[in-house]
PDB file of C-alpha atoms in Angstrom:
ATOM      1  CA  UNK A   1      65.534  91.920 171.666  1.00  0.00           C
ATOM      2  CA  UNK A   2      66.295  91.953 175.377  1.00  0.00           C
ATOM      3  CA  UNK A   3      63.128  92.065 177.454  1.00  0.00           C
ATOM      4  CA  UNK A   4      63.069  94.172 180.613  1.00  0.00           C
ATOM      5  CA  UNK A   5      60.639  93.275 183.396  1.00  0.00           C
ATOM      6  CA  UNK A   6      59.975  95.706 186.221  1.00  0.00           C
ATOM      7  CA  UNK A   7      58.246  94.979 189.493  1.00  0.00           C
ATOM      8  CA  UNK A   8      56.016  96.025 190.983  1.00  0.00           C
ATOM      9  CA  UNK A   9      54.018  97.810 188.281  1.00  0.00           C
ATOM     10  CA  UNK A  10      52.738 100.172 190.950  1.00  0.00           C
ATOM     11  CA  UNK A  11      53.183 100.810 194.625  1.00  0.00           C
ATOM     12  CA  UNK A  12      51.779 103.059 197.317  1.00  0.00           C
ATOM     13  CA  UNK A  13      54.139 104.621 199.809  1.00  0.00           C
ATOM     14  CA  UNK A  14      54.344 107.430 202.305  1.00  0.00           C
ATOM     15  CA  UNK A  15      56.741 110.339 202.531  1.00  0.00           C
ATOM     16  CA  UNK A  16      59.852 109.137 204.306  1.00  0.00           C
ATOM     17  CA  UNK A  17      59.469 105.500 203.240  1.00  0.00           C
ATOM     18  CA  UNK A  18      62.273 103.498 201.716  1.00  0.00           C
ATOM     19  CA  UNK A  19      61.190 102.345 198.254  1.00  0.00           C
ATOM     20  CA  UNK A  20      62.741  99.599 196.145  1.00  0.00           C
ATOM     21  CA  UNK A  21      61.966  98.870 192.496  1.00  0.00           C
ATOM     22  CA  UNK A  22      63.413  95.881 190.694  1.00  0.00           C
ATOM     23  CA  UNK A  23      64.219  95.296 187.043  1.00  0.00           C
ATOM     24  CA  UNK A  24      65.144  91.979 185.448  1.00  0.00           C
ATOM     25  CA  UNK A  25      66.673  91.516 182.001  1.00  0.00           C
ATOM     26  CA  UNK A  26      65.942  88.473 179.855  1.00  0.00           C
ATOM     27  CA  UNK A  27      69.693  87.946 179.461  1.00  0.00           C
ATOM     28  CA  UNK A  28      72.843  89.279 181.051  1.00  0.00           C
ATOM     29  CA  UNK A  29      73.432  92.949 180.261  1.00  0.00           C
ATOM     30  CA  UNK A  30      76.506  93.469 182.460  1.00  0.00           C
ATOM     31  CA  UNK A  31      76.011  96.912 184.065  1.00  0.00           C
ATOM     32  CA  UNK A  32      74.305  98.503 181.055  1.00  0.00           C
ATOM     33  CA  UNK A  33      71.197  99.524 182.955  1.00  0.00           C
ATOM     34  CA  UNK A  34      69.724 102.997 183.364  1.00  0.00           C
ATOM     35  CA  UNK A  35      66.856 104.386 185.443  1.00  0.00           C
ATOM     36  CA  UNK A  36      64.548 107.270 184.534  1.00  0.00           C
ATOM     37  CA  UNK A  37      61.863 109.189 186.376  1.00  0.00           C
ATOM     38  CA  UNK A  38      58.877 110.546 184.501  1.00  0.00           C
ATOM     39  CA  UNK A  39      56.185 112.867 185.800  1.00  0.00           C
ATOM     40  CA  UNK A  40      52.823 113.295 184.018  1.00  0.00           C
ATOM     41  CA  UNK A  41      53.067 115.330 180.845  1.00  0.00           C
ATOM     42  CA  UNK A  42      56.844 115.616 181.087  1.00  0.00           C
ATOM     43  CA  UNK A  43      59.810 113.967 179.403  1.00  0.00           C
ATOM     44  CA  UNK A  44      61.760 111.301 181.282  1.00  0.00           C
ATOM     45  CA  UNK A  45      64.692 112.360 183.464  1.00  0.00           C
ATOM     46  CA  UNK A  46      67.848 110.247 183.776  1.00  0.00           C
ATOM     47  CA  UNK A  47      68.511 109.279 187.395  1.00  0.00           C
ATOM     48  CA  UNK A  48      71.051 106.456 187.291  1.00  0.00           C
ATOM     49  CA  UNK A  49      73.302 105.211 184.506  1.00  0.00           C
ATOM     50  CA  UNK A  50      75.562 102.168 184.293  1.00  0.00           C
ATOM     51  CA  UNK A  51      73.498 100.504 187.032  1.00  0.00           C
ATOM     52  CA  UNK A  52      74.848 102.518 189.943  1.00  0.00           C
ATOM     53  CA  UNK A  53      76.205 105.894 188.805  1.00  0.00           C
ATOM     54  CA  UNK A  54      74.192 108.887 189.942  1.00  0.00           C
ATOM     55  CA  UNK A  55      73.477 111.385 187.172  1.00  0.00           C
ATOM     56  CA  UNK A  56      74.628 114.927 187.895  1.00  0.00           C
ATOM     57  CA  UNK A  57      72.039 116.950 189.805  1.00  0.00           C
ATOM     58  CA  UNK A  58      70.071 113.931 191.037  1.00  0.00           C
ATOM     59  CA  UNK A  59      69.548 113.786 194.820  1.00  0.00           C
ATOM     60  CA  UNK A  60      71.650 111.249 196.691  1.00  0.00           C
ATOM     61  CA  UNK A  61      68.553 109.524 198.105  1.00  0.00           C
ATOM     62  CA  UNK A  62      68.383 107.738 194.736  1.00  0.00           C
ATOM     63  CA  UNK A  63      70.701 104.788 194.288  1.00  0.00           C
ATOM     64  CA  UNK A  64      71.045 101.864 191.928  1.00  0.00           C
ATOM     65  CA  UNK A  65      72.601  98.454 192.240  1.00  0.00           C
ATOM     66  CA  UNK A  66      72.952  95.176 190.425  1.00  0.00           C
ATOM     67  CA  UNK A  67      74.704  93.591 187.503  1.00  0.00           C
ATOM     68  CA  UNK A  68      74.100  90.759 185.091  1.00  0.00           C
ATOM     69  CA  UNK A  69      70.340  90.473 184.842  1.00  0.00           C
ATOM     70  CA  UNK A  70      68.968  91.733 188.179  1.00  0.00           C
ATOM     71  CA  UNK A  71      68.900  95.384 189.178  1.00  0.00           C
ATOM     72  CA  UNK A  72      67.408  97.599 191.861  1.00  0.00           C
ATOM     73  CA  UNK A  73      66.510 101.262 192.195  1.00  0.00           C
ATOM     74  CA  UNK A  74      66.217 102.457 195.779  1.00  0.00           C
ATOM     75  CA  UNK A  75      64.823 105.712 197.099  1.00  0.00           C
ATOM     76  CA  UNK A  76      66.098 105.932 200.661  1.00  0.00           C
ATOM     77  CA  UNK A  77      63.527 108.410 201.980  1.00  0.00           C
ATOM     78  CA  UNK A  78      60.632 109.184 199.656  1.00  0.00           C
ATOM     79  CA  UNK A  79      59.958 112.871 199.140  1.00  0.00           C
ATOM     80  CA  UNK A  80      56.758 114.495 197.810  1.00  0.00           C
ATOM     81  CA  UNK A  81      58.440 115.300 194.493  1.00  0.00           C
ATOM     82  CA  UNK A  82      59.344 111.618 193.993  1.00  0.00           C
ATOM     83  CA  UNK A  83      55.817 110.502 193.228  1.00  0.00           C
ATOM     84  CA  UNK A  84      56.190 109.590 189.577  1.00  0.00           C
ATOM     85  CA  UNK A  85      56.685 106.662 187.210  1.00  0.00           C
ATOM     86  CA  UNK A  86      60.083 105.017 187.046  1.00  0.00           C
ATOM     87  CA  UNK A  87      61.500 103.121 184.067  1.00  0.00           C
ATOM     88  CA  UNK A  88      64.541 100.936 183.679  1.00  0.00           C
ATOM     89  CA  UNK A  89      66.284 100.753 180.295  1.00  0.00           C
ATOM     90  CA  UNK A  90      69.038  98.504 179.030  1.00  0.00           C
ATOM     91  CA  UNK A  91      71.772  99.996 176.874  1.00  0.00           C
ATOM     92  CA  UNK A  92      73.632  96.724 176.278  1.00  0.00           C
ATOM     93  CA  UNK A  93      72.355  96.615 172.720  1.00  0.00           C
ATOM     94  CA  UNK A  94      69.254  97.956 170.925  1.00  0.00           C
ATOM     95  CA  UNK A  95      67.670  99.887 173.793  1.00  0.00           C
ATOM     96  CA  UNK A  96      64.579  98.532 175.502  1.00  0.00           C
ATOM     97  CA  UNK A  97      62.624  99.859 178.455  1.00  0.00           C
ATOM     98  CA  UNK A  98      60.834  98.159 181.289  1.00  0.00           C
ATOM     99  CA  UNK A  99      57.099  98.598 181.615  1.00  0.00           C
ATOM    100  CA  UNK A 100      57.367 101.187 184.367  1.00  0.00           C
ATOM    101  CA  UNK A 101      56.600 101.412 188.084  1.00  0.00           C
ATOM    102  CA  UNK A 102      54.146 104.044 189.245  1.00  0.00           C
ATOM    103  CA  UNK A 103      54.883 105.318 192.740  1.00  0.00           C
ATOM    104  CA  UNK A 104      51.749 106.724 194.314  1.00  0.00           C
ATOM    105  CA  UNK A 105      50.937 108.440 197.585  1.00  0.00           C
ATOM    106  CA  UNK A 106      49.641 106.148 200.313  1.00  0.00           C
TER     107      UNK A 106
ATOM    108  CA  UNK B   1      71.819 125.227 178.438  1.00  0.00           C
ATOM    109  CA  UNK B   2      71.005 122.099 176.432  1.00  0.00           C
ATOM    110  CA  UNK B   3      67.727 122.364 174.565  1.00  0.00           C
ATOM    111  CA  UNK B   4      65.959 119.902 172.289  1.00  0.00           C
ATOM    112  CA  UNK B   5      62.818 121.145 170.570  1.00  0.00           C
ATOM    113  CA  UNK B   6      60.723 118.733 168.516  1.00  0.00           C
ATOM    114  CA  UNK B   7      58.232 119.714 165.854  1.00  0.00           C
ATOM    115  CA  UNK B   8      56.276 118.194 162.993  1.00  0.00           C
ATOM    116  CA  UNK B   9      53.736 116.096 164.848  1.00  0.00           C
ATOM    117  CA  UNK B  10      50.185 116.182 163.542  1.00  0.00           C
ATOM    118  CA  UNK B  11      46.992 114.260 162.905  1.00  0.00           C
ATOM    119  CA  UNK B  12      47.498 112.012 159.887  1.00  0.00           C
ATOM    120  CA  UNK B  13      45.452 109.295 158.201  1.00  0.00           C
ATOM    121  CA  UNK B  14      46.568 105.646 158.236  1.00  0.00           C
ATOM    122  CA  UNK B  15      49.141 105.128 155.511  1.00  0.00           C
ATOM    123  CA  UNK B  16      50.233 108.741 155.667  1.00  0.00           C
ATOM    124  CA  UNK B  17      53.632 110.300 156.284  1.00  0.00           C
ATOM    125  CA  UNK B  18      55.223 112.970 158.438  1.00  0.00           C
ATOM    126  CA  UNK B  19      58.684 114.392 158.985  1.00  0.00           C
ATOM    127  CA  UNK B  20      59.571 115.058 162.591  1.00  0.00           C
ATOM    128  CA  UNK B  21      62.371 117.471 163.466  1.00  0.00           C
ATOM    129  CA  UNK B  22      64.391 118.082 166.605  1.00  0.00           C
ATOM    130  CA  UNK B  23      66.345 121.329 166.853  1.00  0.00           C
ATOM    131  CA  UNK B  24      69.298 121.080 169.217  1.00  0.00           C
ATOM    132  CA  UNK B  25      71.212 123.827 170.984  1.00  0.00           C
ATOM    133  CA  UNK B  26      73.534 124.314 173.932  1.00  0.00           C
ATOM    134  CA  UNK B  27      75.950 121.504 173.076  1.00  0.00           C
ATOM    135  CA  UNK B  28      78.155 120.308 170.217  1.00  0.00           C
ATOM    136  CA  UNK B  29      75.457 118.426 168.333  1.00  0.00           C
ATOM    137  CA  UNK B  30      77.851 116.672 165.965  1.00  0.00           C
ATOM    138  CA  UNK B  31      79.662 114.990 168.876  1.00  0.00           C
ATOM    139  CA  UNK B  32      76.707 112.971 170.183  1.00  0.00           C
ATOM    140  CA  UNK B  33      74.599 110.094 168.999  1.00  0.00           C
ATOM    141  CA  UNK B  34      70.886 110.821 169.114  1.00  0.00           C
ATOM    142  CA  UNK B  35      67.710 108.779 169.377  1.00  0.00           C
ATOM    143  CA  UNK B  36      63.955 108.976 169.014  1.00  0.00           C
ATOM    144  CA  UNK B  37      61.812 107.448 171.773  1.00  0.00           C
ATOM    145  CA  UNK B  38      58.033 107.322 171.688  1.00  0.00           C
ATOM    146  CA  UNK B  39      55.249 106.930 174.213  1.00  0.00           C
ATOM    147  CA  UNK B  40      51.735 105.907 173.264  1.00  0.00           C
ATOM    148  CA  UNK B  41      48.962 107.540 175.301  1.00  0.00           C
ATOM    149  CA  UNK B  42      48.941 106.083 178.811  1.00  0.00           C
ATOM    150  CA  UNK B  43      51.688 103.585 177.939  1.00  0.00           C
ATOM    151  CA  UNK B  44      55.387 103.114 178.553  1.00  0.00           C
ATOM    152  CA  UNK B  45      58.468 104.229 176.667  1.00  0.00           C
ATOM    153  CA  UNK B  46      59.589 102.615 173.419  1.00  0.00           C
ATOM    154  CA  UNK B  47      62.917 103.330 171.752  1.00  0.00           C
ATOM    155  CA  UNK B  48      62.307 103.852 168.050  1.00  0.00           C
ATOM    156  CA  UNK B  49      65.551 104.734 166.311  1.00  0.00           C
ATOM    157  CA  UNK B  50      69.102 105.930 166.869  1.00  0.00           C
ATOM    158  CA  UNK B  51      71.839 107.530 164.787  1.00  0.00           C
ATOM    159  CA  UNK B  52      75.570 107.861 165.256  1.00  0.00           C
ATOM    160  CA  UNK B  53      77.182 111.281 165.601  1.00  0.00           C
ATOM    161  CA  UNK B  54      78.246 111.372 161.943  1.00  0.00           C
ATOM    162  CA  UNK B  55      74.989 109.929 160.693  1.00  0.00           C
ATOM    163  CA  UNK B  56      76.832 107.032 159.116  1.00  0.00           C
ATOM    164  CA  UNK B  57      75.160 104.408 161.283  1.00  0.00           C
ATOM    165  CA  UNK B  58      71.456 104.130 161.941  1.00  0.00           C
ATOM    166  CA  UNK B  59      69.431 101.746 164.090  1.00  0.00           C
ATOM    167  CA  UNK B  60      65.738 100.897 164.264  1.00  0.00           C
ATOM    168  CA  UNK B  61      63.275  99.016 166.403  1.00  0.00           C
ATOM    169  CA  UNK B  62      61.730  96.061 164.580  1.00  0.00           C
ATOM    170  CA  UNK B  63      58.317  97.704 164.870  1.00  0.00           C
ATOM    171  CA  UNK B  64      59.337 100.584 162.587  1.00  0.00           C
ATOM    172  CA  UNK B  65      62.052  99.080 160.404  1.00  0.00           C
ATOM    173  CA  UNK B  66      61.392  99.774 156.736  1.00  0.00           C
ATOM    174  CA  UNK B  67      58.845 102.506 157.501  1.00  0.00           C
ATOM    175  CA  UNK B  68      60.828 105.088 159.490  1.00  0.00           C
ATOM    176  CA  UNK B  69      64.106 106.777 158.523  1.00  0.00           C
ATOM    177  CA  UNK B  70      66.324 108.691 160.925  1.00  0.00           C
ATOM    178  CA  UNK B  71      68.774 111.309 159.710  1.00  0.00           C
ATOM    179  CA  UNK B  72      70.625 114.370 160.926  1.00  0.00           C
ATOM    180  CA  UNK B  73      72.042 117.616 159.591  1.00  0.00           C
ATOM    181  CA  UNK B  74      75.029 118.504 161.741  1.00  0.00           C
ATOM    182  CA  UNK B  75      75.442 121.852 159.956  1.00  0.00           C
ATOM    183  CA  UNK B  76      71.966 122.828 161.175  1.00  0.00           C
ATOM    184  CA  UNK B  77      72.044 121.008 164.543  1.00  0.00           C
ATOM    185  CA  UNK B  78      68.878 119.163 163.625  1.00  0.00           C
ATOM    186  CA  UNK B  79      67.699 115.569 163.952  1.00  0.00           C
ATOM    187  CA  UNK B  80      64.942 114.157 161.760  1.00  0.00           C
ATOM    188  CA  UNK B  81      62.601 111.218 161.682  1.00  0.00           C
ATOM    189  CA  UNK B  82      60.735 110.488 158.465  1.00  0.00           C
ATOM    190  CA  UNK B  83      57.725 108.373 159.338  1.00  0.00           C
ATOM    191  CA  UNK B  84      55.916 106.619 156.488  1.00  0.00           C
ATOM    192  CA  UNK B  85      53.111 104.074 156.160  1.00  0.00           C
ATOM    193  CA  UNK B  86      51.724 105.184 159.494  1.00  0.00           C
ATOM    194  CA  UNK B  87      49.476 102.892 161.498  1.00  0.00           C
ATOM    195  CA  UNK B  88      47.122 103.516 164.401  1.00  0.00           C
ATOM    196  CA  UNK B  89      49.673 101.907 166.716  1.00  0.00           C
ATOM    197  CA  UNK B  90      52.225 104.602 165.813  1.00  0.00           C
ATOM    198  CA  UNK B  91      50.094 107.145 167.671  1.00  0.00           C
ATOM    199  CA  UNK B  92      52.367 108.512 170.369  1.00  0.00           C
ATOM    200  CA  UNK B  93      54.380 111.408 171.682  1.00  0.00           C
ATOM    201  CA  UNK B  94      57.762 111.278 169.966  1.00  0.00           C
ATOM    202  CA  UNK B  95      60.744 112.480 171.970  1.00  0.00           C
ATOM    203  CA  UNK B  96      64.242 113.138 170.717  1.00  0.00           C
ATOM    204  CA  UNK B  97      66.958 112.276 173.208  1.00  0.00           C
ATOM    205  CA  UNK B  98      70.689 112.935 173.448  1.00  0.00           C
ATOM    206  CA  UNK B  99      73.283 110.342 174.420  1.00  0.00           C
ATOM    207  CA  UNK B 100      74.902 111.132 177.740  1.00  0.00           C
ATOM    208  CA  UNK B 101      78.497 111.079 176.546  1.00  0.00           C
ATOM    209  CA  UNK B 102      80.443 111.081 173.296  1.00  0.00           C
ATOM    210  CA  UNK B 103      80.248 107.678 171.687  1.00  0.00           C
ATOM    211  CA  UNK B 104      77.195 105.473 171.323  1.00  0.00           C
ATOM    212  CA  UNK B 105      76.102 104.798 174.895  1.00  0.00           C
ATOM    213  CA  UNK B 106      72.320 104.711 174.500  1.00  0.00           C
ATOM    214  CA  UNK B 107      71.700 106.353 177.851  1.00  0.00           C
ATOM    215  CA  UNK B 108      69.854 109.605 177.441  1.00  0.00           C
ATOM    216  CA  UNK B 109      70.592 112.654 179.582  1.00  0.00           C
ATOM    217  CA  UNK B 110      68.515 115.260 177.757  1.00  0.00           C
ATOM    218  CA  UNK B 111      65.100 114.917 176.173  1.00  0.00           C
ATOM    219  CA  UNK B 112      62.878 117.264 174.243  1.00  0.00           C
ATOM    220  CA  UNK B 113      59.324 118.106 175.261  1.00  0.00           C
ATOM    221  CA  UNK B 114      57.900 115.753 172.632  1.00  0.00           C
ATOM    222  CA  UNK B 115      55.712 116.096 169.564  1.00  0.00           C
ATOM    223  CA  UNK B 116      52.383 114.268 169.221  1.00  0.00           C
ATOM    224  CA  UNK B 117      51.671 112.076 166.217  1.00  0.00           C
ATOM    225  CA  UNK B 118      48.071 110.922 165.940  1.00  0.00           C
ATOM    226  CA  UNK B 119      47.151 108.367 163.282  1.00  0.00           C
ATOM    227  CA  UNK B 120      43.432 108.230 162.699  1.00  0.00           C
ATOM    228  CA  UNK B 121      40.900 108.399 159.905  1.00  0.00           C
TER     229      UNK B 121
END
């Protein structure tokens, strides 16, 4: 199985901050990388698919980049509703998720 | 509006079985591959199993292979997960999730609210 490693596992940030989360695959996965947001007690919500494509209805402050084995999720200006846990997931073969990054209020 | 509604979760003893269901509406169910993803309490997401749109191809995580069986009834717009030989480590919320586009893409644009499976004596 392809292992997905996210960093950091948690971070503290303020409203308006630029936030970057990284995800590394244990082998090349081309652009088969997706990002999800999950709030407590809720199901995950797809933000980015195919590494950099914004899912319909997702605010443009979210963006994704990368290919091969290194990927980044960026929130350009953190909003109060963005405090949540973020997961990367590879869809290159049998799906696997990263361990998650919890974004907390500073 | 796309809706996925899971049911069937319960408290079960180690070694026991359950059948989870996911009722789909608001889209052409038979056109999309579907998956089950689980989340243990306080932990991250784990993909468990996937099935092609016809049901002819099924896929499993190593952790559940041989114990879980995924299936679907396209005439009833319902996805199933038969879970057998349950272990304490299977305790989790089980989500059903829809592939984003037609064809097996394994990126999930709609999720149900989840059903809780608790394995304990």
